[in-house]
GROMACS .gro file of C-alpha atoms in nm:
model
  278
    1MET     CA    1  15.621  19.107   0.799
    2LYS     CA    2  15.527  19.347   0.536
    3PHE     CA    3  15.506  19.658   0.797
    4CYS     CA    4  15.809  19.546   0.962
    5GLN     CA    5  16.045  19.756   0.808
    6CYS     CA    6  16.394  20.874   1.637
    7LEU     CA    7  16.091  21.040   1.650
    8ALA     CA    8  16.188  21.407   1.688
    9ALA     CA    9  16.032  21.565   2.009
   10ALA     CA   10  15.779  21.736   1.770
   11LEU     CA   11  15.625  21.393   1.706
   12CYS     CA   12  15.487  21.361   2.056
   13ALA     CA   13  15.219  21.629   1.927
   14ALA     CA   14  15.119  21.398   1.643
   15LEU     CA   15  15.095  21.087   1.875
   16LEU     CA   16  14.801  21.217   2.116
   17PHE     CA   17  14.604  20.968   1.959
   18THR     CA   18  14.707  20.689   2.157
   19ALA     CA   19  14.867  20.577   2.487
   20CYS     CA   20  15.220  20.673   2.525
   21SER     CA   21  15.317  20.394   2.759
   22ALA     CA   22  15.179  20.159   2.998
   23PRO     CA   23  14.883  20.292   3.179
   24GLY     CA   24  14.972  20.543   3.452
   25ASN     CA   25  15.321  20.603   3.300
   26THR     CA   26  15.440  20.863   3.055
   27PRO     CA   27  15.711  20.845   2.803
   28VAL     CA   28  16.044  20.819   2.971
   29ALA     CA   29  16.422  20.753   2.911
   30VAL     CA   30  16.586  20.827   3.207
   31SER     CA   31  16.824  20.642   3.442
   32ASP     CA   32  16.675  20.462   3.731
   33PRO     CA   33  16.993  20.489   3.989
   34VAL     CA   34  16.828  20.269   4.264
   35SER     CA   35  16.778  19.964   3.990
   36THR     CA   36  17.122  20.050   3.871
   37ALA     CA   37  17.289  20.031   4.215
   38ALA     CA   38  17.099  19.737   4.315
   39SER     CA   39  17.205  19.527   4.028
   40THR     CA   40  17.459  19.285   4.061
   41SER     CA   41  17.449  19.121   3.712
   42ALA     CA   42  17.725  19.155   3.505
   43ASP     CA   43  17.520  19.097   3.192
   44PRO     CA   44  17.474  19.439   2.993
   45VAL     CA   45  17.161  19.340   2.879
   46ASP     CA   46  17.027  19.270   3.224
   47GLN     CA   47  17.157  19.594   3.336
   48ALA     CA   48  17.008  19.792   3.042
   49ILE     CA   49  16.658  19.643   3.119
   50GLN     CA   50  16.683  19.722   3.471
   51ALA     CA   51  16.832  20.077   3.464
   52LEU     CA   52  16.643  20.247   3.184
   53ASN     CA   53  16.273  20.290   3.068
   54TYR     CA   54  16.279  20.365   2.705
   55THR     CA   55  16.043  20.598   2.558
   56TYR     CA   56  15.769  20.420   2.336
   57PHE     CA   57  15.455  20.479   2.177
   58ASP     CA   58  15.164  20.186   2.166
   59VAL     CA   59  14.984  20.239   1.824
   60THR     CA   60  14.809  19.891   1.856
   61ASP     CA   61  14.467  20.063   1.811
   62GLU     CA   62  14.565  20.277   1.543
   63MET     CA   63  14.673  19.929   1.340
   64THR     CA   64  14.293  19.828   1.314
   65GLN     CA   65  14.229  20.164   1.113
   66GLY     CA   66  14.524  20.247   0.898
   67GLU     CA   67  14.645  20.145   0.566
   68TYR     CA   68  14.899  19.905   0.758
   69HIS     CA   69  14.587  19.684   0.848
   70ASP     CA   70  14.563  19.342   0.735
   71PRO     CA   71  14.233  19.165   0.785
   72LEU     CA   72  14.406  18.841   0.847
   73PHE     CA   73  14.604  18.969   1.132
   74THR     CA   74  14.436  19.048   1.470
   75TYR     CA   75  14.580  19.366   1.650
   76ALA     CA   76  14.524  19.349   2.021
   77PRO     CA   77  14.709  19.243   2.325
   78PRO     CA   78  14.670  18.894   2.448
   79SER     CA   79  14.323  18.828   2.573
   80ASP     CA   80  14.437  18.694   2.912
   81GLY     CA   81  14.593  18.990   3.023
   82HIS     CA   82  14.806  19.280   2.921
   83PRO     CA   83  15.203  19.230   2.900
   84ASP     CA   84  15.438  19.456   3.054
   85SER     CA   85  15.475  19.678   2.757
   86GLN     CA   86  15.780  19.873   2.929
   87ALA     CA   87  15.976  19.561   2.994
   88LEU     CA   88  15.930  19.449   2.624
   89VAL     CA   89  16.037  19.754   2.502
   90ASN     CA   90  16.343  19.787   2.733
   91GLN     CA   91  16.432  19.420   2.638
   92ALA     CA   92  16.417  19.502   2.236
   93ALA     CA   93  16.643  19.822   2.321
   94ALA     CA   94  16.900  19.638   2.474
   95ILE     CA   95  16.903  19.359   2.193
   96PHE     CA   96  16.943  19.648   1.942
   97GLU     CA   97  17.188  19.784   2.144
   98GLN     CA   98  17.369  19.447   2.151
   99ALA     CA   99  17.326  19.385   1.753
  100CYS     CA  100  17.396  19.687   1.635
  101GLY     CA  101  17.661  19.864   1.890
  102GLU     CA  102  17.470  20.166   1.918
  103ASN     CA  103  17.322  20.357   2.233
  104PHE     CA  104  16.965  20.347   2.201
  105SER     CA  105  16.867  20.558   2.508
  106ASP     CA  106  16.785  20.878   2.322
  107GLN     CA  107  16.566  20.697   2.078
  108GLU     CA  108  16.165  20.662   2.066
  109PHE     CA  109  16.020  20.321   1.983
  110ILE     CA  110  15.673  20.221   1.857
  111LEU     CA  111  15.536  19.916   1.971
  112TYR     CA  112  15.182  19.716   1.878
  113TYR     CA  113  15.070  19.393   1.943
  114TYR     CA  114  14.910  19.150   1.667
  115SER     CA  115  14.842  18.770   1.610
  116SER     CA  116  14.833  18.579   1.272
  117PRO     CA  117  14.655  18.265   1.184
  118PHE     CA  118  14.971  18.185   0.962
  119SER     CA  119  15.240  18.224   1.188
  120TYR     CA  120  15.378  18.180   1.542
  121ASP     CA  121  15.109  17.952   1.633
  122GLN     CA  122  14.855  18.212   1.630
  123GLN     CA  123  15.035  18.372   1.937
  124THR     CA  124  15.012  18.732   2.039
  125VAL     CA  125  15.343  18.892   1.930
  126ALA     CA  126  15.493  19.232   2.031
  127HIS     CA  127  15.647  19.442   1.692
  128ILE     CA  128  15.867  19.674   1.855
  129GLN     CA  129  16.080  19.910   1.594
  130THR     CA  130  16.297  20.235   1.641
  131THR     CA  131  16.555  20.406   1.416
  132LEU     CA  132  16.929  20.357   1.442
  133PRO     CA  133  17.076  20.637   1.645
  134SER     CA  134  17.356  20.715   1.397
  135THR     CA  135  17.093  20.800   1.084
  136ARG     CA  136  17.084  21.149   0.980
  137LEU     CA  137  16.718  21.253   1.017
  138LEU     CA  138  16.499  21.471   0.802
  139GLU     CA  139  16.328  21.752   1.004
  140ASP     CA  140  15.962  21.781   1.002
  141GLU     CA  141  15.961  22.051   0.758
  142GLN     CA  142  16.166  21.830   0.531
  143ILE     CA  143  15.931  21.548   0.491
  144PRO     CA  144  15.684  21.569   0.238
  145LYS     CA  145  15.356  21.607   0.416
  146GLU     CA  146  15.165  21.335   0.166
  147ARG     CA  147  15.389  21.074   0.334
  148TYR     CA  148  15.218  21.079   0.643
  149GLU     CA  149  14.935  21.332   0.676
  150ASN     CA  150  14.575  21.132   0.726
  151LYS     CA  151  14.757  20.818   0.723
  152LYS     CA  152  14.727  20.564   1.023
  153PRO     CA  153  14.928  20.488   1.217
  154GLU     CA  154  15.097  20.870   1.153
  155ALA     CA  155  15.368  20.733   1.376
  156LEU     CA  156  15.472  20.452   1.133
  157TYR     CA  157  15.447  20.634   0.834
  158LYS     CA  158  15.626  20.942   0.965
  159GLN     CA  159  15.894  20.715   1.105
  160HIS     CA  160  15.956  20.572   0.772
  161ALA     CA  161  15.908  20.925   0.576
  162ARG     CA  162  16.239  21.010   0.775
  163ASN     CA  163  16.444  20.837   0.533
  164MET     CA  164  16.605  20.649   0.838
  165THR     CA  165  16.743  20.333   0.925
  166ILE     CA  166  16.467  20.123   1.072
  167VAL     CA  167  16.556  19.813   1.322
  168SER     CA  168  16.279  19.622   1.442
  169LEU     CA  169  16.202  19.297   1.608
  170ASP     CA  170  15.938  19.052   1.698
  171LEU     CA  171  15.904  18.923   2.055
  172ASP     CA  172  15.734  18.607   2.191
  173VAL     CA  173  15.509  18.792   2.462
  174GLU     CA  174  15.510  18.512   2.688
  175GLN     CA  175  15.872  18.367   2.673
  176GLY     CA  176  16.025  18.709   2.581
  177SER     CA  177  16.236  18.541   2.303
  178VAL     CA  178  16.293  18.706   1.961
  179LEU     CA  179  16.100  18.554   1.666
  180HIS     CA  180  16.217  18.819   1.384
  181PHE     CA  181  16.485  19.063   1.395
  182GLY     CA  182  16.536  19.323   1.128
  183GLY     CA  183  16.891  19.460   1.151
  184ALA     CA  184  17.090  19.790   1.056
  185PHE     CA  185  17.352  19.631   0.821
  186SER     CA  186  17.312  19.578   0.447
  187PHE     CA  187  17.443  19.261   0.271
  188ASP     CA  188  17.782  19.225   0.143
  189ALA     CA  189  17.794  19.324  -0.247
  190LEU     CA  190  17.884  18.991  -0.419
  191ASP     CA  191  18.115  19.176  -0.680
  192LYS     CA  192  18.336  19.346  -0.381
  193LEU     CA  193  18.395  19.022  -0.167
  194PRO     CA  194  18.729  18.988  -0.044
  195GLU     CA  195  18.940  18.683  -0.129
  196ASN     CA  196  18.923  18.542   0.185
  197TYR     CA  197  18.547  18.603   0.252
  198ASP     CA  198  18.471  18.253   0.338
  199GLU     CA  199  18.745  18.280   0.620
  200LEU     CA  200  18.615  18.600   0.730
  201ARG     CA  201  18.260  18.490   0.765
  202LYS     CA  202  18.370  18.203   0.960
  203ALA     CA  203  18.581  18.356   1.183
  204LEU     CA  204  18.328  18.628   1.268
  205TRP     CA  205  17.987  18.484   1.248
  206PRO     CA  206  17.987  18.258   1.528
  207ASP     CA  207  18.056  18.469   1.809
  208GLN     CA  208  17.787  18.736   1.662
  209ILE     CA  209  17.519  18.461   1.675
  210SER     CA  210  17.600  18.349   2.006
  211SER     CA  211  17.609  18.685   2.122
  212PHE     CA  212  17.268  18.764   1.959
  213CYS     CA  213  17.140  18.427   2.083
  214GLU     CA  214  17.220  18.535   2.447
  215ALA     CA  215  17.079  18.883   2.439
  216ALA     CA  216  16.768  18.762   2.273
  217ASN     CA  217  16.692  18.484   2.513
  218LEU     CA  218  16.731  18.207   2.266
  219GLY     CA  219  17.011  17.990   2.461
  220THR     CA  220  17.309  17.844   2.321
  221PRO     CA  221  17.297  17.744   1.955
  222ALA     CA  222  17.311  17.344   1.943
  223SER     CA  223  17.460  17.370   1.570
  224VAL     CA  224  17.574  17.642   1.353
  225LYS     CA  225  17.567  17.567   0.965
  226PHE     CA  226  17.709  17.788   0.696
  227SER     CA  227  17.569  17.777   0.345
  228ASN     CA  228  17.776  17.803   0.043
  229ASP     CA  229  18.107  17.997   0.052
  230GLN     CA  230  17.961  18.316  -0.054
  231ALA     CA  231  17.607  18.301   0.121
  232SER     CA  232  17.497  18.542   0.365
  233SER     CA  233  17.302  18.287   0.543
  234VAL     CA  234  17.363  18.062   0.852
  235TRP     CA  235  17.168  17.797   0.979
  236VAL     CA  236  17.122  17.756   1.356
  237THR     CA  237  16.939  17.505   1.566
  238LEU     CA  238  16.851  17.585   1.884
  239GLU     CA  239  16.858  17.408   2.225
  240ASN     CA  240  16.488  17.334   2.188
  241GLY     CA  241  16.520  17.206   1.847
  242ASP     CA  242  16.369  17.520   1.672
  243ILE     CA  243  16.546  17.596   1.338
  244CYS     CA  244  16.653  17.942   1.256
  245ARG     CA  245  16.809  18.133   0.995
  246PHE     CA  246  17.051  18.437   1.048
  247SER     CA  247  17.135  18.683   0.770
  248LEU     CA  248  17.461  18.865   0.794
  249SER     CA  249  17.728  19.077   0.645
  250LEU     CA  250  18.103  19.147   0.727
  251ALA     CA  251  17.957  19.441   0.898
  252GLY     CA  252  17.716  19.244   1.132
  253ILE     CA  253  17.362  19.123   1.153
  254VAL     CA  254  17.136  19.187   0.890
  255GLY     CA  255  16.839  18.970   1.017
  256PHE     CA  256  16.731  18.653   1.195
  257ASP     CA  257  16.388  18.453   1.182
  258ASN     CA  258  16.300  18.162   1.362
  259LEU     CA  259  16.160  17.966   1.064
  260THR     CA  260  16.003  17.672   1.317
  261ARG     CA  261  15.792  17.931   1.487
  262ALA     CA  262  15.713  18.134   1.190
  263GLY     CA  263  15.575  17.840   0.982
  264GLY     CA  264  15.717  17.508   1.092
  265ASP     CA  265  15.850  17.260   0.870
  266GLU     CA  266  15.702  17.439   0.549
  267ALA     CA  267  15.855  17.752   0.650
  268VAL     CA  268  16.186  17.594   0.670
  269GLN     CA  269  16.174  17.411   0.372
  270SER     CA  270  16.093  17.694   0.163
  271ALA     CA  271  16.385  17.878   0.342
  272LEU     CA  272  16.631  17.620   0.238
  273ASP     CA  273  16.499  17.597  -0.120
  274LYS     CA  274  16.533  17.969  -0.160
  275ASP     CA  275  16.898  17.932  -0.032
  276ALA     CA  276  16.954  17.647  -0.276
  277GLY     CA  277  16.807  17.871  -0.555
  278ARG     CA  278  16.535  17.629  -0.606
   0.00000   0.00000   0.00000
């Protein structure tokens, strides 16, 4: 999505326009010793979801007013009931930690709900984003005010204006599976690829893909197909038949898209043509 591309403590004052968390809660990022002690799962994603509530700001209402607004999109939670936003944010944080290899417990997350007649079967999707913890942030006084003042949602504009690395994903609200992921790593420079690049990617990427699929509730890949010997794309068919494309570098996962859910056969073919240079 075009708008899919942590905040300092001072941001809280700028975000009084919106609910900061699920009704009745305040933004927190503290360990829950009861949940931690009760957890018997060895899965780090499950443990992270159970043990920590990550701070987040819901800007769904602001999306209908600001420059990010697209009239072809509907910004609202599902009509049949509000999902557990905190659980979705916790899940996103655990996936970010797995994919990026960093601790996101001190980050603040931005959340909004949207649906589109052109993607994901018009289903309501949760978009969640935050910043990479290792990114060097600009302080409030260093950010040119014209980058965010009088723009809505201010939280989104201010986050991008800090010149930081954004990581984001779109989650299936009903199933909790990842539909889109925008990672923190850059593509490998084609003029600086090692001679054994093809060997390296085939040794590294399948394990990274499998780990991501597990963390993202996508199941075990049914098939993994590499593009040509210098391509960053890997095509994955999930157990349910969905066709997905991973973009990777030697550093890690750059991006992920469930193309079947995004636009069916047309989206899959369009991506295949792009990979083939057509």
